[in-house]
Coordinates of C-alpha atoms in Angstrom, one line a residue:
M888 CA -24.9 4.9 -2.5
K889 CA -27.6 3.0 -4.9
P890 CA -28.4 -0.4 -4.0
G891 CA -27.2 -1.6 -7.4
Q892 CA -23.6 0.6 -7.3
S893 CA -23.1 -0.1 -3.1
T894 CA -23.5 -4.3 -4.7
R895 CA -20.8 -3.5 -7.1
V896 CA -18.0 -2.5 -5.0
A897 CA -18.5 -4.7 -2.3
Q898 CA -17.6 -7.4 -4.8
A899 CA -14.7 -5.8 -6.3
A900 CA -13.6 -5.4 -2.0
S901 CA -14.0 -9.1 -1.3
I902 CA -12.3 -10.4 -4.1
V903 CA -9.4 -7.0 -4.4
M904 CA -9.1 -8.3 -0.1
L905 CA -9.0 -11.8 -0.6
A906 CA -6.8 -11.9 -2.6
T907 CA -4.8 -9.6 -0.9
I908 CA -5.1 -11.6 2.7
A909 CA -3.5 -14.0 0.2
S910 CA -0.7 -11.6 -1.1
R911 CA 0.0 -10.8 2.4
I912 CA 0.5 -14.0 3.4
L913 CA 3.0 -14.8 0.9
G914 CA 4.4 -11.3 2.1
Y915 CA 5.1 -12.9 5.5
V916 CA 5.9 -16.8 4.8
R917 CA 9.0 -14.3 2.1
E918 CA 10.3 -12.1 5.4
V919 CA 10.0 -15.2 7.5
V920 CA 12.1 -17.5 5.3
I921 CA 14.6 -14.4 4.4
Y922 CA 15.2 -13.2 7.6
A923 CA 15.5 -17.0 8.9
L924 CA 18.5 -17.6 6.7
F925 CA 19.6 -14.2 7.0
G926 CA 18.8 -13.1 10.8
Q927 CA 17.7 -8.7 10.7
N928 CA 21.4 -7.5 10.6
R929 CA 23.5 -5.0 7.6
L930 CA 23.0 -8.0 5.4
T931 CA 19.5 -7.6 5.3
D932 CA 19.2 -3.7 5.5
A933 CA 21.0 -4.2 2.2
Y934 CA 18.0 -6.1 1.0
N935 CA 15.9 -4.0 2.4
A936 CA 17.9 -0.6 0.6
A937 CA 18.1 -2.3 -2.8
F938 CA 14.1 -1.3 -2.5
S939 CA 14.2 2.6 -2.7
I940 CA 15.5 3.3 -6.1
P941 CA 13.5 1.0 -7.9
D942 CA 10.8 1.3 -6.5
F943 CA 11.5 4.5 -6.5
L944 CA 11.3 4.8 -10.4
Y945 CA 8.3 2.7 -10.6
M946 CA 5.8 5.6 -7.7
L947 CA 7.3 8.0 -10.4
L948 CA 6.3 6.5 -13.4
V949 CA 4.0 3.9 -12.6
G950 CA 2.5 5.3 -9.0
G951 CA 2.1 8.2 -10.4
A952 CA 1.1 8.0 -13.8
L953 CA -2.2 5.3 -13.4
S954 CA -3.2 5.0 -9.5
S955 CA -4.3 9.6 -10.2
A956 CA -4.1 10.9 -13.8
F957 CA -4.7 7.4 -16.4
I958 CA -8.1 6.1 -14.5
P959 CA -9.5 9.5 -14.5
V960 CA -9.7 9.6 -17.8
F961 CA -9.2 6.2 -19.0
S962 CA -12.8 5.6 -16.9
S963 CA -14.3 9.2 -17.9
Y964 CA -14.6 8.0 -21.9
I965 CA -15.4 3.5 -20.9
A966 CA -18.1 5.4 -19.0
T967 CA -19.3 7.6 -21.5
E968 CA -18.8 4.7 -24.5
R969 CA -16.5 6.3 -26.3
E970 CA -13.4 3.1 -25.9
N971 CA -11.4 4.1 -29.1
E972 CA -10.6 7.3 -27.0
A973 CA -9.9 5.3 -24.4
W974 CA -7.5 3.1 -25.9
E975 CA -6.1 5.8 -28.4
V976 CA -5.3 7.4 -24.7
A977 CA -4.2 4.3 -23.8
S978 CA -1.4 3.8 -25.4
T979 CA -0.1 7.2 -26.5
I980 CA 0.4 6.9 -22.0
L981 CA 2.1 2.9 -22.5
N982 CA 4.8 4.0 -25.5
V983 CA 5.9 6.8 -23.3
L984 CA 6.0 5.0 -20.2
V985 CA 7.8 2.7 -22.3
I986 CA 10.9 5.3 -23.7
L987 CA 11.3 7.5 -20.1
L988 CA 11.4 3.6 -18.3
V989 CA 14.6 3.0 -20.6
L990 CA 16.0 6.0 -19.8
G991 CA 15.9 5.8 -15.6
I992 CA 16.9 2.3 -16.1
A993 CA 19.9 3.4 -18.2
L994 CA 20.6 5.8 -15.3
G995 CA 20.1 4.3 -12.6
M996 CA 22.6 1.5 -13.1
T997 CA 24.5 3.6 -14.5
F998 CA 24.6 6.2 -10.7
T999 CA 24.3 3.4 -8.8
P1000 CA 26.9 2.9 -6.2
Q1001 CA 26.5 6.9 -6.4
L1002 CA 23.2 6.6 -5.5
I1003 CA 23.5 3.9 -2.9
E1004 CA 26.4 6.4 -1.6
L1005 CA 23.7 9.7 -0.7
L1006 CA 21.1 7.1 -0.1
V1007 CA 22.9 4.8 2.7
P1008 CA 26.4 7.1 4.2
G1009 CA 25.9 5.2 8.0
F1010 CA 26.9 1.4 5.6
D1011 CA 29.7 0.0 6.2
P1012 CA 32.0 -0.2 2.5
A1013 CA 31.3 -3.8 2.1
T1014 CA 27.5 -2.7 2.2
L1015 CA 26.5 -0.3 0.7
D1016 CA 29.1 -2.4 -2.6
L1017 CA 26.5 -5.9 -1.7
T1018 CA 23.4 -2.9 -1.6
V1019 CA 24.9 -1.5 -5.8
I1020 CA 24.9 -4.9 -6.6
L1021 CA 21.2 -6.0 -5.3
T1022 CA 19.9 -2.4 -6.6
R1023 CA 21.3 -3.9 -10.2
I1024 CA 19.3 -6.3 -10.2
M1025 CA 16.0 -4.8 -8.7
F1026 CA 15.7 -2.4 -11.3
F1027 CA 14.5 -5.0 -13.3
Q1028 CA 11.9 -5.5 -12.3
V1029 CA 10.3 -1.6 -12.8
M1030 CA 10.1 -2.7 -17.3
F1031 CA 8.0 -5.4 -15.9
M1032 CA 5.9 -4.1 -12.9
V1033 CA 4.8 -0.7 -15.7
L1034 CA 3.9 -2.9 -17.9
G1035 CA 2.0 -4.2 -15.0
G1036 CA 0.9 -1.5 -13.5
I1037 CA -0.6 0.1 -16.8
T1038 CA -2.9 -3.9 -17.5
M1039 CA -3.6 -3.6 -13.8
A1040 CA -5.4 0.0 -14.7
I1041 CA -6.8 -0.4 -17.5
L1042 CA -8.6 -3.8 -16.2
N1043 CA -9.7 -2.2 -13.1
S1044 CA -11.8 0.9 -14.4
Y1045 CA -13.4 -2.3 -16.5
R1046 CA -13.7 -3.4 -12.9
N1047 CA -12.3 -6.3 -13.5
F1048 CA -9.9 -6.7 -10.1
F1049 CA -9.5 -10.5 -9.7
Y1050 CA -6.5 -11.0 -12.3
P1051 CA -5.0 -7.7 -10.8
A1052 CA -4.8 -8.9 -7.5
L1053 CA -3.5 -12.4 -8.4
G1054 CA -0.6 -11.0 -9.8
S1055 CA 0.2 -9.6 -6.4
V1056 CA -0.2 -13.1 -4.7
L1057 CA 1.8 -14.4 -8.3
Y1058 CA 4.3 -11.9 -7.5
N1059 CA 4.9 -13.1 -3.8
I1060 CA 5.5 -16.4 -5.0
G1061 CA 7.7 -16.4 -7.2
I1062 CA 10.2 -13.9 -4.9
I1063 CA 9.7 -17.1 -2.2
T1064 CA 10.8 -20.6 -5.2
V1065 CA 13.2 -18.4 -6.5
G1066 CA 15.3 -16.1 -3.4
W1067 CA 14.9 -19.5 -1.2
F1068 CA 16.0 -22.0 -5.0
L1069 CA 18.7 -19.9 -5.2
T1070 CA 20.0 -18.5 -1.7
P1071 CA 22.6 -21.5 -1.6
Y1072 CA 24.2 -20.9 -4.5
I1073 CA 24.6 -16.7 -4.2
G1074 CA 24.0 -16.0 -0.7
I1075 CA 20.4 -12.6 -0.4
A1076 CA 21.0 -11.9 -4.3
G1077 CA 18.7 -15.0 -5.2
F1078 CA 16.0 -13.0 -3.6
S1079 CA 16.5 -9.6 -6.1
I1080 CA 16.2 -12.5 -9.4
G1081 CA 13.5 -13.1 -7.5
V1082 CA 11.7 -10.5 -7.1
V1083 CA 12.3 -10.3 -11.2
T1084 CA 10.2 -13.2 -11.6
G1085 CA 7.4 -12.2 -9.4
A1086 CA 7.2 -8.7 -11.2
A1087 CA 6.8 -10.9 -14.1
L1088 CA 4.9 -13.3 -13.6
Q1089 CA 2.5 -10.4 -12.4
V1090 CA 2.7 -9.0 -15.6
L1091 CA 1.5 -12.8 -17.9
V1092 CA -1.6 -12.9 -16.0
Q1093 CA -3.0 -10.6 -16.3
L1094 CA -2.2 -10.6 -20.1
P1095 CA -4.4 -13.3 -21.1
A1096 CA -7.6 -11.1 -20.1
L1097 CA -6.4 -7.9 -21.0
L1098 CA -6.6 -9.8 -24.3
R1099 CA -10.0 -10.6 -24.0
L1100 CA -10.9 -7.1 -23.8
G1101 CA -10.0 -6.5 -27.2
V1102 CA -7.8 -4.1 -27.1
V1103 CA -6.8 -1.3 -29.5
Y1104 CA -2.7 -1.1 -29.9
T1105 CA -1.3 1.7 -32.0
P1106 CA 2.4 2.3 -31.9
R1107 CA 2.5 6.2 -32.0
I1108 CA 2.2 9.0 -29.8
N1109 CA -0.8 11.7 -30.3
L1110 CA 0.4 14.3 -27.7
R1111 CA -2.1 16.9 -28.7
H1112 CA -4.8 14.0 -27.7
P1113 CA -7.5 16.0 -25.2
G1114 CA -7.1 12.3 -23.3
V1115 CA -3.4 12.3 -23.3
R1116 CA -3.3 16.2 -21.6
K1117 CA -5.1 16.0 -19.3
V1118 CA -3.5 13.0 -17.3
A1119 CA -0.4 15.3 -18.7
Q1120 CA -1.9 17.9 -16.3
L1121 CA -3.4 15.7 -14.1
I1122 CA 0.2 14.1 -13.4
F1123 CA 2.2 17.3 -13.6
P1124 CA 2.0 17.9 -9.9
V1125 CA 1.4 14.2 -8.7
L1126 CA 5.5 13.8 -10.9
I1127 CA 6.5 16.3 -7.4
G1128 CA 4.7 15.2 -5.2
L1129 CA 6.2 11.6 -5.3
S1130 CA 9.3 12.9 -5.6
V1131 CA 9.5 14.4 -2.5
T1132 CA 7.7 11.3 -1.0
Q1133 CA 10.9 9.6 -2.3
L1134 CA 13.2 12.2 -0.2
N1135 CA 11.7 12.0 2.6
L1136 CA 10.9 7.5 2.3
F1137 CA 14.9 9.0 1.3
V1138 CA 16.2 11.3 4.9
N1139 CA 14.0 8.5 7.0
Q1140 CA 17.0 5.9 5.5
N1141 CA 20.0 8.5 5.6
L1142 CA 19.6 8.3 8.8
A1143 CA 18.9 4.8 10.2
S1144 CA 21.7 4.2 8.8
H1145 CA 24.2 5.7 11.0
L1146 CA 22.0 3.6 13.6
S1147 CA 23.1 0.5 14.8
G1148 CA 22.7 -2.3 12.2
G1149 CA 19.5 -4.2 11.6
L1150 CA 17.6 -1.6 11.6
V1151 CA 16.7 -0.4 8.6
A1152 CA 15.5 -3.5 8.8
A1153 CA 13.5 -3.4 11.7
L1154 CA 11.7 0.0 10.2
R1155 CA 10.6 -1.9 7.1
T1156 CA 10.0 -4.8 9.5
A1157 CA 6.9 -3.2 10.7
Q1158 CA 5.8 -0.6 8.3
R1159 CA 4.7 -3.8 6.8
L1160 CA 2.7 -5.2 9.4
M1161 CA 1.3 -2.1 10.3
Q1162 CA 0.7 -1.8 6.6
L1163 CA -1.7 -5.0 6.9
P1164 CA -4.6 -3.4 7.4
I1165 CA -4.5 -1.2 5.5
G1166 CA -3.5 -3.3 2.6
I1167 CA -6.4 -6.1 3.1
F1168 CA -9.1 -3.7 3.8
A1169 CA -8.4 0.1 3.0
I1170 CA -6.7 0.1 0.3
S1171 CA -9.6 -2.9 -0.8
V1172 CA -12.7 -0.3 -0.4
A1173 CA -10.5 2.8 -2.2
V1174 CA -9.5 0.8 -5.0
A1175 CA -13.6 -0.8 -5.5
A1176 CA -14.2 2.5 -4.9
F1177 CA -12.1 4.5 -7.3
P1178 CA -13.9 4.2 -10.8
T1179 CA -17.4 4.1 -8.9
M1180 CA -16.7 7.5 -7.7
T1181 CA -15.0 8.7 -11.5
A1182 CA -18.1 7.7 -13.2
Q1183 CA -20.2 8.9 -10.5
V1184 CA -18.2 12.7 -11.2
A1185 CA -18.6 11.9 -15.1
R1186 CA -21.5 12.5 -14.9
G1187 CA -22.4 14.8 -12.9
E1188 CA -23.9 13.0 -9.5
I1189 CA -21.8 14.9 -6.8
N1190 CA -24.1 13.1 -4.4
E1191 CA -24.3 10.1 -5.3
F1192 CA -20.2 10.4 -5.2
K1193 CA -20.0 12.2 -1.2
R1194 CA -22.6 9.1 -1.0
T1195 CA -19.6 7.1 -1.9
L1196 CA -16.9 8.5 -0.6
S1197 CA -18.2 8.5 3.7
L1198 CA -19.8 5.1 3.4
S1199 CA -16.1 4.1 2.4
L1200 CA -13.9 6.9 4.7
R1201 CA -16.3 5.5 7.8
S1202 CA -15.8 1.6 7.3
V1203 CA -11.7 2.1 6.7
L1204 CA -11.8 4.2 10.1
Y1205 CA -14.4 0.8 11.9
V1206 CA -12.0 -1.5 10.7
T1207 CA -8.5 0.1 10.6
L1208 CA -9.1 1.5 14.7
P1209 CA -9.1 -1.9 16.3
A1210 CA -6.1 -2.8 13.9
S1211 CA -4.1 0.1 15.4
A1212 CA -5.4 -0.9 19.1
G1213 CA -4.7 -4.6 18.4
L1214 CA -1.1 -4.2 17.4
I1215 CA -0.4 -1.9 20.4
A1216 CA -1.7 -4.3 22.3
L1217 CA 0.2 -7.9 20.7
R1218 CA 3.1 -5.7 19.1
T1219 CA 6.0 -8.1 20.4
P1220 CA 3.4 -11.2 20.6
I1221 CA 2.2 -11.1 17.2
I1222 CA 6.3 -10.2 15.9
R1223 CA 8.1 -13.3 18.5
L1224 CA 5.0 -15.2 17.1
L1225 CA 5.6 -14.3 13.1
F1226 CA 9.8 -13.8 12.7
E1227 CA 11.3 -15.5 16.4
Q1228 CA 13.5 -18.0 14.8
G1229 CA 16.2 -18.9 13.2
K1230 CA 18.8 -15.7 12.8
F1231 CA 16.2 -13.5 13.8
T1232 CA 16.3 -12.7 17.4
A1233 CA 14.8 -11.5 20.7
E1234 CA 16.7 -8.2 20.6
A1235 CA 15.7 -8.1 16.9
T1236 CA 11.8 -8.6 18.0
Q1237 CA 12.1 -5.9 21.0
A1238 CA 13.8 -3.5 18.4
T1239 CA 10.8 -3.8 15.8
A1240 CA 7.8 -3.6 18.6
Y1241 CA 10.0 -0.6 19.4
A1242 CA 8.7 1.2 15.5
L1243 CA 5.7 -1.2 15.3
F1244 CA 4.3 0.8 18.9
F1245 CA 4.7 4.2 17.0
Y1246 CA 3.6 2.5 13.4
S1247 CA 0.2 1.6 14.7
L1248 CA -0.3 4.8 16.1
G1249 CA -0.9 6.7 12.6
L1250 CA -2.6 3.0 10.7
F1251 CA -5.7 4.4 11.0
A1252 CA -4.7 8.1 8.9
Y1253 CA -3.0 6.7 6.5
G1254 CA -6.0 4.4 6.1
A1255 CA -8.7 6.5 5.7
T1256 CA -6.1 8.7 3.0
Q1257 CA -6.4 6.1 0.5
V1258 CA -9.5 7.4 -0.5
L1259 CA -9.6 11.0 0.0
N1260 CA -5.9 10.7 -2.6
R1261 CA -8.6 8.7 -4.6
A1262 CA -12.1 11.3 -3.9
F1263 CA -10.2 14.3 -5.0
Y1264 CA -8.0 11.6 -8.5
S1265 CA -11.9 11.5 -9.3
L1266 CA -12.2 15.0 -9.1
H1267 CA -9.6 15.7 -11.2
D1268 CA -8.0 17.6 -8.9
T1269 CA -3.9 16.2 -8.3
R1270 CA -2.8 19.5 -7.5
T1271 CA -4.8 19.0 -4.6
P1272 CA -3.3 16.0 -2.1
V1273 CA 0.0 16.8 -3.9
T1274 CA 1.0 20.1 -2.1
V1275 CA -1.2 18.1 1.1
G1276 CA 1.3 15.2 0.2
V1277 CA 4.6 17.9 0.2
V1278 CA 3.8 20.0 3.2
T1279 CA 2.6 16.6 5.1
I1280 CA 6.3 15.5 3.4
A1281 CA 8.4 18.6 5.1
L1282 CA 6.7 18.1 8.5
N1283 CA 7.3 14.9 8.1
I1284 CA 11.0 15.0 8.5
A1285 CA 11.1 17.9 10.7
L1286 CA 10.0 15.5 12.9
N1287 CA 12.2 13.3 11.2
I1288 CA 15.7 15.5 13.1
L1289 CA 13.7 16.3 16.1
L1290 CA 12.4 13.5 17.0
I1291 CA 15.4 10.2 16.0
S1292 CA 17.7 12.4 18.7
Y1293 CA 15.1 11.6 21.9
L1294 CA 13.3 8.5 20.5
E1295 CA 15.9 6.3 17.6
H1296 CA 14.6 5.2 14.7
G1297 CA 11.5 5.2 17.4
G1298 CA 10.7 8.2 15.8
L1299 CA 11.6 8.1 12.1
A1300 CA 8.0 5.2 13.0
L1301 CA 6.7 8.8 16.1
A1302 CA 7.1 11.4 13.2
Y1303 CA 5.0 9.0 10.0
S1304 CA 1.8 8.7 12.1
L1305 CA 2.4 12.3 13.2
A1306 CA 2.4 13.6 9.7
G1307 CA -0.4 10.2 8.1
I1308 CA -2.8 12.3 10.7
F1309 CA -1.5 16.2 9.9
N1310 CA -1.7 14.7 6.4
L1311 CA -5.6 13.0 7.1
L1312 CA -7.1 15.9 8.6
L1313 CA -5.7 18.6 6.1
L1314 CA -7.5 16.6 2.8
L1315 CA -11.0 16.2 4.7
G1316 CA -11.3 20.0 5.3
L1317 CA -9.7 21.3 1.6
L1318 CA -11.5 18.8 0.0
R1319 CA -15.8 19.4 2.0
R1320 CA -14.3 23.2 0.7
R1321 CA -14.3 21.9 -3.0
A1322 CA -17.4 19.7 -2.6
G1323 CA -19.4 20.9 -0.4
P1324 CA -21.0 19.3 2.9
L1325 CA -19.5 15.2 3.3
G1326 CA -21.6 13.5 6.4
G1327 CA -18.4 15.4 8.2
A1328 CA -21.2 14.3 11.2
A1329 CA -21.7 10.7 10.2
I1330 CA -18.0 11.2 10.1
I1331 CA -17.2 11.7 13.2
R1332 CA -19.9 10.0 14.9
S1333 CA -18.4 6.9 13.8
F1334 CA -14.9 8.3 14.6
S1335 CA -15.8 8.1 18.1
Q1336 CA -17.3 5.8 18.4
S1337 CA -15.2 3.6 16.5
L1338 CA -12.2 4.6 18.7
L1339 CA -14.1 4.1 22.4
A1340 CA -15.0 0.4 21.0
S1341 CA -10.8 0.3 20.3
I1342 CA -10.0 1.6 23.5
I1343 CA -11.8 -0.6 25.0
M1344 CA -11.2 -4.0 23.2
G1345 CA -7.3 -2.8 23.0
I1346 CA -7.5 -3.6 26.9
V1347 CA -8.3 -6.5 26.7
V1348 CA -6.3 -7.5 23.9
G1349 CA -3.5 -7.1 26.6
W1350 CA -5.1 -8.4 29.6
V1351 CA -6.0 -12.1 27.7
A1352 CA -2.6 -12.0 26.6
S1353 CA -0.8 -11.0 29.8
Y1354 CA -3.4 -14.3 31.1
L1355 CA -2.2 -16.6 27.9
G1356 CA 1.4 -15.7 28.2
A1357 CA 1.5 -16.7 31.3
E1358 CA -1.0 -20.0 30.9
V1359 CA 0.8 -21.9 28.5
G1360 CA 4.3 -20.4 28.4
V1361 CA 5.9 -19.1 24.8
V1362 CA 8.7 -20.9 24.7
T1363 CA 7.3 -23.1 22.1
K1364 CA 5.4 -21.6 18.8
A1365 CA 2.5 -22.7 19.6
G1366 CA 2.9 -21.0 22.7
Q1367 CA 2.6 -17.8 21.2
A1368 CA -0.2 -19.3 18.8
I1369 CA -2.7 -19.9 21.3
Q1370 CA -0.8 -15.9 23.4
V1371 CA -1.9 -14.2 19.9
M1372 CA -4.7 -16.2 18.4
G1373 CA -6.5 -16.4 21.8
A1374 CA -6.2 -12.6 22.1
M1375 CA -7.2 -11.2 18.1
A1376 CA -10.4 -13.6 19.5
A1377 CA -10.9 -12.7 22.2
G1378 CA -10.7 -8.5 20.7
V1379 CA -12.7 -9.6 17.7
I1380 CA -15.7 -9.7 20.0
V1381 CA -15.1 -8.1 21.9
Y1382 CA -15.2 -5.0 19.1
G1383 CA -18.2 -7.0 17.8
L1384 CA -20.4 -6.7 20.6
V1385 CA -19.2 -2.7 21.6
T1386 CA -20.0 -1.7 17.7
L1387 CA -23.3 -3.8 18.3
A1388 CA -24.6 -2.6 20.7
M1389 CA -23.5 1.7 19.9
R1390 CA -25.8 0.4 17.0
M1391 CA -23.1 1.0 13.9
Q1392 CA -24.4 1.2 10.5
E1393 CA -20.4 0.5 9.5
P1394 CA -20.1 -3.9 9.8
E1395 CA -23.2 -3.3 6.7
L1396 CA -20.5 -3.1 4.8
V1397 CA -17.9 -6.1 5.8
I1398 CA -21.1 -7.9 6.3
D1399 CA -22.0 -7.0 2.3
M1400 CA -18.5 -7.7 1.3
I1401 CA -18.9 -11.6 2.3
K1402 CA -21.8 -12.1 1.2
S1403 CA -21.1 -10.6 -1.7
R1404 CA -18.1 -12.9 -2.4
L1405 CA -20.5 -15.7 -1.0
V1406 CA -22.9 -15.4 -3.5
R1407 CA -20.3 -15.2 -6.2
H1408 CA -19.0 -18.6 -4.9
R1409 CA -22.3 -20.4 -4.9
G1410 CA -22.6 -19.2 -8.5
H1411 CA -19.0 -20.8 -10.0

């Protein structure tokens, strides 16, 4: 990667990362408020299950269209200075998505009871009825999320990452504020209305930046445009893959609904904690590198593309491996500190920590996959990652059914991790076949060094947490905070010293991100 390109990716990643950190903190506040008010039980199981069907529509129409098909095509037109064609493609895609979305929401609202009963058959009748109500409310968020997703894709193609990232912050603010205000009147449904409000705010904050680009929207559908046909060609296999991915989530919830009350919520909470470092760092790097890789491919700069990919992949592994070790070592103290209050009991802490242990084993794989999938999308190849995804999901479902008998909800989490590792290895092998050598020796060396340093760090973190827990006690929140923060600080120091002793190159990207953000801050 050229120095200028490296700096731009680092600056973009730093913007996304900082906004993501703020969003995740607010997401934590949102979860704490919900669980403190309602506990981890069938009530919150219903709330979490209610997200499933609206999320399915969003991922099918927006997640697939924008993350894998629209951005590479739109960015290619921008990179080759054909903006008018780019906007014509964007207009057609927007119009088609809105039509499909209206149809999808209408069908979903009509058949919500049947869908929910199929999704969580283990729920009692009262919980099923509540899930239906919450799902119908949350359907309205999908329209806003579609508009916000398209706006985000366009802004990212122009290397504008700030306002889309800010939108995710306002999304959580909307949920917390509206949910807190309405809960005394309509119960947990207040947070469902908050979800709709947050989605609307996510769109509104991006509109001024979009309008400044000089939007050229046309209210027509040109299905014969080569760019539109390219998007359709890329998106078809993705729609299949995403449908299978959502099927896997539905199977998980179906199986978990037959377990004790609160375990659907425990799995969701544990998975969100596992995804925290992925969202803060891995996705930030992948989102920032995606337009750069797409432009490099469009200009035929394949060697530069592979350098960008290698550096991004090694940087993600450098951060996610110690994050995994830290979550495993501190799984109970972290959950106790963050959630154990109000109606969230010590038993709920143990149930969530049990799932978090197994989820954390696959954290690095899901982080690295964020980069690898976008590498394929940059090459205008959606078929390969989708095919791999379908095979992976089939493996995941089989492991779910096998492992739940032995490990209960921990088996579902372990199946998810094992499938993620399989997915990573298969994608790496196929990408090497497609693009040629990827600097495999450097990637393996970086992984091995990061893994060794993470194991050492995890041992130290566990010992420090045990020592501080005995010295200061964990009865109060202050004692819990000292235990967690002290152990985390020790972990950061140990990991940094070990990797410096190994003379690893990966910390340079993290340092560049911090420097670039400081420079931008001074410039403002």
